[in-house]
């Protein structure tokens, strides 16, 4: 699959390593063959069988260097994703499949989620609420409160182009588990007295199944659950969510915190006092 990101073209270094390895072997063969041919000419005998000799572990060393280079390139790619430095993208780079899988299934993803949750909790506790019921905190749902990782395990961790039909089938199962770090933050924010708004890109048609999934995952109380109406379909997420935040402000709410896994959850206008970006290298929503 061709690369979709100009910023990731540097990962072609992997191909360079393959070329270097090939030329190394060709050079050894050429030198050995030339040496044998000269000896054969001088001694008027046929060349001996060709035997290649090269430093021990040469191939293993170069393969290790190749793997390290790919890992480094994928790390910088993920950093660019989280920093919102990439142009719009549709799939993860093919070379990063193993890297993204290991990150999502390993300790790194969990630790990053905990870091975001902890910092958001510190901020929430530092805010002095006015006590008029107008201090609000917004949570996205997918990859923020609920995890769709079981679905993406079956679909290449973002390597496959997003299929809305297949994803809706997964949503209808109402089996998305809670993201524990976000559930902890949700409970803290709720306990502090914030109004909780759940703002999702899911369709209004999925309200009932979304409510069931949230309750089953431990998210049982909120003030508003906002889903896309028929009028919202086709809008970019950043536009849709900006409009919904603007409606909150017009109703007199002060948006103090906002948690989401996409930059389109957080950017736009009006901006909250603080936004908290959860990690997600599997997909991008503009």
PDB file of C-alpha atoms in Angstrom:
ATOM      1  CA  UNK A   1       0.000   0.000   0.000  1.00  0.00           C
ATOM      2  CA  UNK A   2       1.522   3.402  -0.916  1.00  0.00           C
ATOM      3  CA  UNK A   3       2.179   5.848   1.843  1.00  0.00           C
ATOM      4  CA  UNK A   4      -0.560   8.326   2.512  1.00  0.00           C
ATOM      5  CA  UNK A   5       1.606  10.749   4.438  1.00  0.00           C
ATOM      6  CA  UNK A   6       4.420  12.874   3.060  1.00  0.00           C
ATOM      7  CA  UNK A   7       5.701  13.239   6.597  1.00  0.00           C
ATOM      8  CA  UNK A   8       6.206   9.502   6.802  1.00  0.00           C
ATOM      9  CA  UNK A   9       8.226   9.052   3.616  1.00  0.00           C
ATOM     10  CA  UNK A  10      11.384   8.901   5.678  1.00  0.00           C
ATOM     11  CA  UNK A  11      10.382   5.396   6.720  1.00  0.00           C
ATOM     12  CA  UNK A  12      11.690   4.344   3.309  1.00  0.00           C
ATOM     13  CA  UNK A  13      14.984   4.092   5.159  1.00  0.00           C
ATOM     14  CA  UNK A  14      13.896   0.503   5.653  1.00  0.00           C
ATOM     15  CA  UNK A  15      14.228   0.013   1.917  1.00  0.00           C
ATOM     16  CA  UNK A  16      17.654   1.658   2.028  1.00  0.00           C
ATOM     17  CA  UNK A  17      18.795  -0.874   4.597  1.00  0.00           C
ATOM     18  CA  UNK A  18      17.686  -3.704   2.329  1.00  0.00           C
ATOM     19  CA  UNK A  19      19.656  -2.185  -0.546  1.00  0.00           C
ATOM     20  CA  UNK A  20      22.747  -1.761   1.631  1.00  0.00           C
ATOM     21  CA  UNK A  21      22.487  -5.380   2.744  1.00  0.00           C
ATOM     22  CA  UNK A  22      22.122  -6.560  -0.852  1.00  0.00           C
ATOM     23  CA  UNK A  23      25.111  -4.538  -2.053  1.00  0.00           C
ATOM     24  CA  UNK A  24      27.184  -5.842   0.858  1.00  0.00           C
ATOM     25  CA  UNK A  25      26.528  -9.414  -0.194  1.00  0.00           C
ATOM     26  CA  UNK A  26      27.068  -8.628  -3.877  1.00  0.00           C
ATOM     27  CA  UNK A  27      30.371  -6.967  -3.051  1.00  0.00           C
ATOM     28  CA  UNK A  28      31.527 -10.019  -1.138  1.00  0.00           C
ATOM     29  CA  UNK A  29      30.546 -12.294  -4.009  1.00  0.00           C
ATOM     30  CA  UNK A  30      32.262 -10.069  -6.551  1.00  0.00           C
ATOM     31  CA  UNK A  31      35.523  -9.926  -4.603  1.00  0.00           C
ATOM     32  CA  UNK A  32      35.522 -13.653  -3.983  1.00  0.00           C
ATOM     33  CA  UNK A  33      34.793 -14.469  -7.607  1.00  0.00           C
ATOM     34  CA  UNK A  34      37.453 -12.067  -8.901  1.00  0.00           C
ATOM     35  CA  UNK A  35      40.036 -13.554  -6.558  1.00  0.00           C
ATOM     36  CA  UNK A  36      39.253 -17.110  -7.654  1.00  0.00           C
ATOM     37  CA  UNK A  37      39.286 -16.166 -11.340  1.00  0.00           C
ATOM     38  CA  UNK A  38      42.762 -14.634 -11.080  1.00  0.00           C
ATOM     39  CA  UNK A  39      44.101 -17.668  -9.251  1.00  0.00           C
ATOM     40  CA  UNK A  40      42.547 -19.979 -11.819  1.00  0.00           C
ATOM     41  CA  UNK A  41      44.088 -18.035 -14.690  1.00  0.00           C
ATOM     42  CA  UNK A  42      47.542 -18.075 -13.131  1.00  0.00           C
ATOM     43  CA  UNK A  43      47.423 -21.757 -12.263  1.00  0.00           C
ATOM     44  CA  UNK A  44      45.545 -22.893 -15.363  1.00  0.00           C
ATOM     45  CA  UNK A  45      42.915 -24.688 -13.306  1.00  0.00           C
ATOM     46  CA  UNK A  46      39.185 -24.254 -12.841  1.00  0.00           C
ATOM     47  CA  UNK A  47      38.004 -22.004  -9.997  1.00  0.00           C
ATOM     48  CA  UNK A  48      37.264 -23.665  -6.696  1.00  0.00           C
ATOM     49  CA  UNK A  49      33.666 -23.795  -5.433  1.00  0.00           C
ATOM     50  CA  UNK A  50      32.657 -20.325  -4.290  1.00  0.00           C
ATOM     51  CA  UNK A  51      32.615 -19.996  -0.485  1.00  0.00           C
ATOM     52  CA  UNK A  52      31.406 -16.725   0.999  1.00  0.00           C
ATOM     53  CA  UNK A  53      32.979 -15.498   4.201  1.00  0.00           C
ATOM     54  CA  UNK A  54      31.593 -12.485   5.989  1.00  0.00           C
ATOM     55  CA  UNK A  55      31.669 -11.224   9.574  1.00  0.00           C
ATOM     56  CA  UNK A  56      29.658 -13.234  12.085  1.00  0.00           C
ATOM     57  CA  UNK A  57      26.173 -11.846  12.798  1.00  0.00           C
ATOM     58  CA  UNK A  58      26.390  -9.338   9.924  1.00  0.00           C
ATOM     59  CA  UNK A  59      22.880 -10.080   8.677  1.00  0.00           C
ATOM     60  CA  UNK A  60      21.485 -10.239  12.210  1.00  0.00           C
ATOM     61  CA  UNK A  61      23.094  -6.902  13.060  1.00  0.00           C
ATOM     62  CA  UNK A  62      21.727  -5.211   9.951  1.00  0.00           C
ATOM     63  CA  UNK A  63      18.253  -6.642  10.544  1.00  0.00           C
ATOM     64  CA  UNK A  64      18.342  -5.358  14.114  1.00  0.00           C
ATOM     65  CA  UNK A  65      19.340  -1.942  12.812  1.00  0.00           C
ATOM     66  CA  UNK A  66      16.483  -2.108  10.327  1.00  0.00           C
ATOM     67  CA  UNK A  67      13.973  -2.992  13.064  1.00  0.00           C
ATOM     68  CA  UNK A  68      15.233  -0.181  15.272  1.00  0.00           C
ATOM     69  CA  UNK A  69      14.926   2.275  12.403  1.00  0.00           C
ATOM     70  CA  UNK A  70      11.332   1.218  11.706  1.00  0.00           C
ATOM     71  CA  UNK A  71      10.479   1.490  15.407  1.00  0.00           C
ATOM     72  CA  UNK A  72      12.012   4.956  15.566  1.00  0.00           C
ATOM     73  CA  UNK A  73      10.170   6.112  12.449  1.00  0.00           C
ATOM     74  CA  UNK A  74       6.866   4.783  13.810  1.00  0.00           C
ATOM     75  CA  UNK A  75       7.475   6.493  17.140  1.00  0.00           C
ATOM     76  CA  UNK A  76       8.002   9.832  15.434  1.00  0.00           C
ATOM     77  CA  UNK A  77       4.889   9.191  13.335  1.00  0.00           C
ATOM     78  CA  UNK A  78       2.788   8.535  16.460  1.00  0.00           C
ATOM     79  CA  UNK A  79       4.200  11.655  18.106  1.00  0.00           C
ATOM     80  CA  UNK A  80       3.144  13.670  15.054  1.00  0.00           C
ATOM     81  CA  UNK A  81      -0.345  12.147  15.289  1.00  0.00           C
ATOM     82  CA  UNK A  82      -0.760  13.113  18.934  1.00  0.00           C
ATOM     83  CA  UNK A  83       0.695  16.586  18.359  1.00  0.00           C
ATOM     84  CA  UNK A  84      -1.693  17.177  15.428  1.00  0.00           C
ATOM     85  CA  UNK A  85       1.239  17.752  13.085  1.00  0.00           C
ATOM     86  CA  UNK A  86       0.154  15.347  10.331  1.00  0.00           C
ATOM     87  CA  UNK A  87      -1.943  16.102   7.322  1.00  0.00           C
ATOM     88  CA  UNK A  88      -5.260  14.195   7.220  1.00  0.00           C
ATOM     89  CA  UNK A  89      -4.666  10.439   7.018  1.00  0.00           C
ATOM     90  CA  UNK A  90      -6.880   7.386   6.453  1.00  0.00           C
ATOM     91  CA  UNK A  91      -4.820   4.441   7.698  1.00  0.00           C
ATOM     92  CA  UNK A  92      -1.737   3.814   9.741  1.00  0.00           C
ATOM     93  CA  UNK A  93       1.449   3.138   7.708  1.00  0.00           C
ATOM     94  CA  UNK A  94       1.723  -0.558   6.875  1.00  0.00           C
ATOM     95  CA  UNK A  95       5.220  -0.730   8.367  1.00  0.00           C
ATOM     96  CA  UNK A  96       3.787   0.455  11.702  1.00  0.00           C
ATOM     97  CA  UNK A  97       1.206  -2.279  12.184  1.00  0.00           C
ATOM     98  CA  UNK A  98       3.309  -4.216  14.679  1.00  0.00           C
ATOM     99  CA  UNK A  99       4.339  -1.017  16.442  1.00  0.00           C
ATOM    100  CA  UNK A 100       0.764   0.250  16.845  1.00  0.00           C
ATOM    101  CA  UNK A 101      -0.430  -3.186  17.958  1.00  0.00           C
ATOM    102  CA  UNK A 102       2.281  -3.443  20.604  1.00  0.00           C
ATOM    103  CA  UNK A 103       1.546   0.078  21.829  1.00  0.00           C
ATOM    104  CA  UNK A 104      -2.213  -0.415  22.062  1.00  0.00           C
ATOM    105  CA  UNK A 105      -1.954  -3.827  23.709  1.00  0.00           C
ATOM    106  CA  UNK A 106       1.007  -3.012  25.937  1.00  0.00           C
ATOM    107  CA  UNK A 107       1.681  -0.834  28.968  1.00  0.00           C
ATOM    108  CA  UNK A 108       2.408   2.305  26.951  1.00  0.00           C
ATOM    109  CA  UNK A 109      -1.186   3.009  25.979  1.00  0.00           C
ATOM    110  CA  UNK A 110      -2.465   2.362  29.479  1.00  0.00           C
ATOM    111  CA  UNK A 111       0.159   4.583  31.075  1.00  0.00           C
ATOM    112  CA  UNK A 112      -0.587   7.389  28.622  1.00  0.00           C
ATOM    113  CA  UNK A 113      -4.297   7.154  29.443  1.00  0.00           C
ATOM    114  CA  UNK A 114      -3.553   7.295  33.152  1.00  0.00           C
ATOM    115  CA  UNK A 115      -1.321  10.321  32.673  1.00  0.00           C
ATOM    116  CA  UNK A 116      -4.063  12.240  30.867  1.00  0.00           C
ATOM    117  CA  UNK A 117      -6.666  11.239  33.439  1.00  0.00           C
ATOM    118  CA  UNK A 118      -4.475  12.200  36.375  1.00  0.00           C
ATOM    119  CA  UNK A 119      -3.609  15.611  34.943  1.00  0.00           C
ATOM    120  CA  UNK A 120      -7.252  16.294  34.128  1.00  0.00           C
ATOM    121  CA  UNK A 121      -8.205  15.301  37.655  1.00  0.00           C
ATOM    122  CA  UNK A 122      -5.671  17.710  39.133  1.00  0.00           C
ATOM    123  CA  UNK A 123      -7.119  20.513  37.040  1.00  0.00           C
ATOM    124  CA  UNK A 124     -10.715  19.636  37.916  1.00  0.00           C
ATOM    125  CA  UNK A 125      -9.927  19.770  41.623  1.00  0.00           C
ATOM    126  CA  UNK A 126      -8.234  23.131  41.216  1.00  0.00           C
ATOM    127  CA  UNK A 127     -11.327  24.775  39.734  1.00  0.00           C
ATOM    128  CA  UNK A 128     -13.621  26.709  42.028  1.00  0.00           C
ATOM    129  CA  UNK A 129     -17.161  25.953  40.899  1.00  0.00           C
ATOM    130  CA  UNK A 130     -19.705  28.739  41.202  1.00  0.00           C
ATOM    131  CA  UNK A 131     -22.420  26.489  42.527  1.00  0.00           C
ATOM    132  CA  UNK A 132     -25.073  27.582  40.047  1.00  0.00           C
ATOM    133  CA  UNK A 133     -25.103  24.308  38.099  1.00  0.00           C
ATOM    134  CA  UNK A 134     -23.517  25.869  35.032  1.00  0.00           C
ATOM    135  CA  UNK A 135     -19.962  24.522  35.274  1.00  0.00           C
ATOM    136  CA  UNK A 136     -19.654  21.801  32.640  1.00  0.00           C
ATOM    137  CA  UNK A 137     -17.222  19.091  31.557  1.00  0.00           C
ATOM    138  CA  UNK A 138     -17.520  17.455  28.138  1.00  0.00           C
ATOM    139  CA  UNK A 139     -16.572  13.855  27.412  1.00  0.00           C
ATOM    140  CA  UNK A 140     -16.344  12.261  23.994  1.00  0.00           C
ATOM    141  CA  UNK A 141     -17.417   8.599  23.977  1.00  0.00           C
ATOM    142  CA  UNK A 142     -15.479   6.394  21.531  1.00  0.00           C
ATOM    143  CA  UNK A 143     -11.842   5.917  22.587  1.00  0.00           C
ATOM    144  CA  UNK A 144     -12.523   8.354  25.441  1.00  0.00           C
ATOM    145  CA  UNK A 145     -15.061   6.757  27.768  1.00  0.00           C
ATOM    146  CA  UNK A 146     -15.578   3.546  25.783  1.00  0.00           C
ATOM    147  CA  UNK A 147     -12.907   1.490  24.053  1.00  0.00           C
ATOM    148  CA  UNK A 148     -13.398  -0.012  20.614  1.00  0.00           C
ATOM    149  CA  UNK A 149     -10.084  -1.808  20.789  1.00  0.00           C
ATOM    150  CA  UNK A 150     -11.739  -5.254  20.468  1.00  0.00           C
ATOM    151  CA  UNK A 151     -13.119  -4.107  17.100  1.00  0.00           C
ATOM    152  CA  UNK A 152      -9.802  -2.693  15.893  1.00  0.00           C
ATOM    153  CA  UNK A 153      -7.966  -5.840  16.924  1.00  0.00           C
ATOM    154  CA  UNK A 154      -9.994  -7.561  14.215  1.00  0.00           C
ATOM    155  CA  UNK A 155      -9.382  -4.761  11.692  1.00  0.00           C
ATOM    156  CA  UNK A 156      -5.655  -4.217  11.732  1.00  0.00           C
ATOM    157  CA  UNK A 157      -5.391  -1.567  14.438  1.00  0.00           C
ATOM    158  CA  UNK A 158      -6.190   1.103  11.876  1.00  0.00           C
ATOM    159  CA  UNK A 159      -4.438  -0.507   8.904  1.00  0.00           C
ATOM    160  CA  UNK A 160      -7.776  -1.098   7.164  1.00  0.00           C
ATOM    161  CA  UNK A 161      -9.710   1.835   5.754  1.00  0.00           C
ATOM    162  CA  UNK A 162     -12.591   2.622   8.098  1.00  0.00           C
ATOM    163  CA  UNK A 163     -15.789   0.777   7.211  1.00  0.00           C
ATOM    164  CA  UNK A 164     -18.811   2.518   8.790  1.00  0.00           C
ATOM    165  CA  UNK A 165     -21.122  -0.416   8.117  1.00  0.00           C
ATOM    166  CA  UNK A 166     -18.883  -2.882   9.928  1.00  0.00           C
ATOM    167  CA  UNK A 167     -18.269  -0.445  12.758  1.00  0.00           C
ATOM    168  CA  UNK A 168     -22.000   0.144  13.240  1.00  0.00           C
ATOM    169  CA  UNK A 169     -22.454  -3.616  13.561  1.00  0.00           C
ATOM    170  CA  UNK A 170     -19.921  -3.532  16.389  1.00  0.00           C
ATOM    171  CA  UNK A 171     -21.677  -0.568  18.039  1.00  0.00           C
ATOM    172  CA  UNK A 172     -24.985  -2.439  17.940  1.00  0.00           C
ATOM    173  CA  UNK A 173     -23.474  -5.157  20.118  1.00  0.00           C
ATOM    174  CA  UNK A 174     -23.043  -2.621  22.958  1.00  0.00           C
ATOM    175  CA  UNK A 175     -19.919  -4.468  24.078  1.00  0.00           C
ATOM    176  CA  UNK A 176     -17.372  -1.655  24.205  1.00  0.00           C
ATOM    177  CA  UNK A 177     -15.630  -1.797  27.590  1.00  0.00           C
ATOM    178  CA  UNK A 178     -14.921   1.281  29.659  1.00  0.00           C
ATOM    179  CA  UNK A 179     -11.536   2.960  29.490  1.00  0.00           C
ATOM    180  CA  UNK A 180     -10.730   2.626  33.166  1.00  0.00           C
ATOM    181  CA  UNK A 181      -8.601   5.764  33.463  1.00  0.00           C
ATOM    182  CA  UNK A 182     -11.368   7.856  31.882  1.00  0.00           C
ATOM    183  CA  UNK A 183     -14.019   6.206  34.045  1.00  0.00           C
ATOM    184  CA  UNK A 184     -12.015   7.257  37.092  1.00  0.00           C
ATOM    185  CA  UNK A 185     -11.848  10.850  35.834  1.00  0.00           C
ATOM    186  CA  UNK A 186     -15.558  10.825  35.015  1.00  0.00           C
ATOM    187  CA  UNK A 187     -16.380   9.737  38.566  1.00  0.00           C
ATOM    188  CA  UNK A 188     -14.085  12.409  40.041  1.00  0.00           C
ATOM    189  CA  UNK A 189     -15.560  15.178  37.899  1.00  0.00           C
ATOM    190  CA  UNK A 190     -19.081  14.018  38.663  1.00  0.00           C
ATOM    191  CA  UNK A 191     -18.335  13.979  42.369  1.00  0.00           C
ATOM    192  CA  UNK A 192     -16.946  17.520  42.253  1.00  0.00           C
ATOM    193  CA  UNK A 193     -20.263  18.835  40.982  1.00  0.00           C
ATOM    194  CA  UNK A 194     -19.596  19.434  37.297  1.00  0.00           C
ATOM    195  CA  UNK A 195     -22.419  19.060  34.822  1.00  0.00           C
ATOM    196  CA  UNK A 196     -21.515  16.155  32.544  1.00  0.00           C
ATOM    197  CA  UNK A 197     -22.133  16.456  28.814  1.00  0.00           C
ATOM    198  CA  UNK A 198     -21.423  13.469  26.571  1.00  0.00           C
ATOM    199  CA  UNK A 199     -20.806  14.721  23.047  1.00  0.00           C
ATOM    200  CA  UNK A 200     -20.331  12.003  20.430  1.00  0.00           C
ATOM    201  CA  UNK A 201     -20.224  11.631  16.674  1.00  0.00           C
ATOM    202  CA  UNK A 202     -22.522   8.623  16.877  1.00  0.00           C
ATOM    203  CA  UNK A 203     -25.910   8.875  15.198  1.00  0.00           C
ATOM    204  CA  UNK A 204     -29.098   9.724  17.056  1.00  0.00           C
ATOM    205  CA  UNK A 205     -30.386   6.357  15.814  1.00  0.00           C
ATOM    206  CA  UNK A 206     -27.809   4.738  18.095  1.00  0.00           C
ATOM    207  CA  UNK A 207     -28.966   6.510  21.262  1.00  0.00           C
ATOM    208  CA  UNK A 208     -30.619   3.527  22.924  1.00  0.00           C
ATOM    209  CA  UNK A 209     -27.746   1.117  22.287  1.00  0.00           C
ATOM    210  CA  UNK A 210     -25.219   3.780  23.321  1.00  0.00           C
ATOM    211  CA  UNK A 211     -27.053   4.374  26.605  1.00  0.00           C
ATOM    212  CA  UNK A 212     -27.087   0.632  27.281  1.00  0.00           C
ATOM    213  CA  UNK A 213     -23.366   0.351  26.553  1.00  0.00           C
ATOM    214  CA  UNK A 214     -22.489   3.331  28.741  1.00  0.00           C
ATOM    215  CA  UNK A 215     -24.513   2.032  31.688  1.00  0.00           C
ATOM    216  CA  UNK A 216     -23.060  -1.460  31.360  1.00  0.00           C
ATOM    217  CA  UNK A 217     -19.561   0.035  31.315  1.00  0.00           C
ATOM    218  CA  UNK A 218     -20.172   2.024  34.498  1.00  0.00           C
ATOM    219  CA  UNK A 219     -21.070   5.447  33.077  1.00  0.00           C
ATOM    220  CA  UNK A 220     -24.514   5.844  34.637  1.00  0.00           C
ATOM    221  CA  UNK A 221     -25.071   9.552  35.189  1.00  0.00           C
ATOM    222  CA  UNK A 222     -24.891  12.534  32.855  1.00  0.00           C
ATOM    223  CA  UNK A 223     -26.804  15.712  32.205  1.00  0.00           C
ATOM    224  CA  UNK A 224     -26.889  15.577  28.416  1.00  0.00           C
ATOM    225  CA  UNK A 225     -26.070  12.934  25.831  1.00  0.00           C
ATOM    226  CA  UNK A 226     -25.650  14.647  22.467  1.00  0.00           C
ATOM    227  CA  UNK A 227     -25.589  12.582  19.254  1.00  0.00           C
ATOM    228  CA  UNK A 228     -25.680  13.582  15.586  1.00  0.00           C
ATOM    229  CA  UNK A 229     -29.160  14.398  14.375  1.00  0.00           C
ATOM    230  CA  UNK A 230     -30.127  14.082  10.724  1.00  0.00           C
ATOM    231  CA  UNK A 231     -29.155  17.745  10.284  1.00  0.00           C
ATOM    232  CA  UNK A 232     -25.658  17.052  11.562  1.00  0.00           C
ATOM    233  CA  UNK A 233     -24.778  14.234   9.191  1.00  0.00           C
ATOM    234  CA  UNK A 234     -22.162  15.221   6.667  1.00  0.00           C
ATOM    235  CA  UNK A 235     -20.630  17.892   8.877  1.00  0.00           C
ATOM    236  CA  UNK A 236     -16.972  17.643   9.817  1.00  0.00           C
ATOM    237  CA  UNK A 237     -16.608  16.603  13.439  1.00  0.00           C
ATOM    238  CA  UNK A 238     -14.826  19.830  14.325  1.00  0.00           C
ATOM    239  CA  UNK A 239     -17.768  21.852  12.954  1.00  0.00           C
ATOM    240  CA  UNK A 240     -20.442  19.664  14.531  1.00  0.00           C
ATOM    241  CA  UNK A 241     -18.846  19.664  17.966  1.00  0.00           C
ATOM    242  CA  UNK A 242     -18.078  23.380  17.852  1.00  0.00           C
ATOM    243  CA  UNK A 243     -21.739  24.078  17.133  1.00  0.00           C
ATOM    244  CA  UNK A 244     -22.842  21.920  20.057  1.00  0.00           C
ATOM    245  CA  UNK A 245     -20.420  23.630  22.434  1.00  0.00           C
ATOM    246  CA  UNK A 246     -21.687  26.988  21.237  1.00  0.00           C
ATOM    247  CA  UNK A 247     -25.233  25.906  22.095  1.00  0.00           C
ATOM    248  CA  UNK A 248     -24.074  25.021  25.604  1.00  0.00           C
ATOM    249  CA  UNK A 249     -22.509  28.445  26.029  1.00  0.00           C
ATOM    250  CA  UNK A 250     -25.658  30.137  24.746  1.00  0.00           C
ATOM    251  CA  UNK A 251     -27.574  28.237  27.417  1.00  0.00           C
ATOM    252  CA  UNK A 252     -25.317  29.766  30.028  1.00  0.00           C
ATOM    253  CA  UNK A 253     -22.927  26.887  30.659  1.00  0.00           C
ATOM    254  CA  UNK A 254     -19.241  27.453  31.331  1.00  0.00           C
ATOM    255  CA  UNK A 255     -17.222  24.701  29.667  1.00  0.00           C
ATOM    256  CA  UNK A 256     -14.299  24.200  32.004  1.00  0.00           C
ATOM    257  CA  UNK A 257     -12.990  20.852  30.777  1.00  0.00           C
ATOM    258  CA  UNK A 258     -13.141  18.774  27.609  1.00  0.00           C
ATOM    259  CA  UNK A 259     -11.791  15.235  27.131  1.00  0.00           C
ATOM    260  CA  UNK A 260     -11.451  13.552  23.743  1.00  0.00           C
ATOM    261  CA  UNK A 261      -9.184  11.319  21.678  1.00  0.00           C
ATOM    262  CA  UNK A 262      -9.442  13.399  18.470  1.00  0.00           C
ATOM    263  CA  UNK A 263      -8.275  16.932  17.896  1.00  0.00           C
ATOM    264  CA  UNK A 264     -11.659  17.546  16.299  1.00  0.00           C
ATOM    265  CA  UNK A 265     -13.149  16.866  19.760  1.00  0.00           C
ATOM    266  CA  UNK A 266     -11.106  19.693  21.214  1.00  0.00           C
ATOM    267  CA  UNK A 267     -10.444  22.365  18.594  1.00  0.00           C
ATOM    268  CA  UNK A 268     -12.846  24.937  17.211  1.00  0.00           C
ATOM    269  CA  UNK A 269     -14.888  27.518  19.054  1.00  0.00           C
ATOM    270  CA  UNK A 270     -15.769  28.098  21.808  1.00  0.00           C
ATOM    271  CA  UNK A 271     -12.777  26.614  23.566  1.00  0.00           C
ATOM    272  CA  UNK A 272     -13.056  25.234  27.107  1.00  0.00           C
ATOM    273  CA  UNK A 273     -10.776  26.410  29.893  1.00  0.00           C
ATOM    274  CA  UNK A 274      -8.734  23.207  29.483  1.00  0.00           C
ATOM    275  CA  UNK A 275      -8.748  20.388  26.954  1.00  0.00           C
ATOM    276  CA  UNK A 276      -7.260  16.939  27.473  1.00  0.00           C
ATOM    277  CA  UNK A 277      -6.204  14.809  24.493  1.00  0.00           C
ATOM    278  CA  UNK A 278      -6.283  11.035  24.961  1.00  0.00           C
ATOM    279  CA  UNK A 279      -3.914   8.956  22.809  1.00  0.00           C
ATOM    280  CA  UNK A 280      -5.243   7.291  19.664  1.00  0.00           C
ATOM    281  CA  UNK A 281      -2.891   6.304  16.819  1.00  0.00           C
ATOM    282  CA  UNK A 282      -5.473   4.040  15.153  1.00  0.00           C
ATOM    283  CA  UNK A 283      -7.641   6.545  13.299  1.00  0.00           C
ATOM    284  CA  UNK A 284      -8.156  10.187  12.482  1.00  0.00           C
ATOM    285  CA  UNK A 285     -11.453  12.109  12.361  1.00  0.00           C
ATOM    286  CA  UNK A 286     -11.363  15.646  10.873  1.00  0.00           C
TER     287      UNK A 286
END
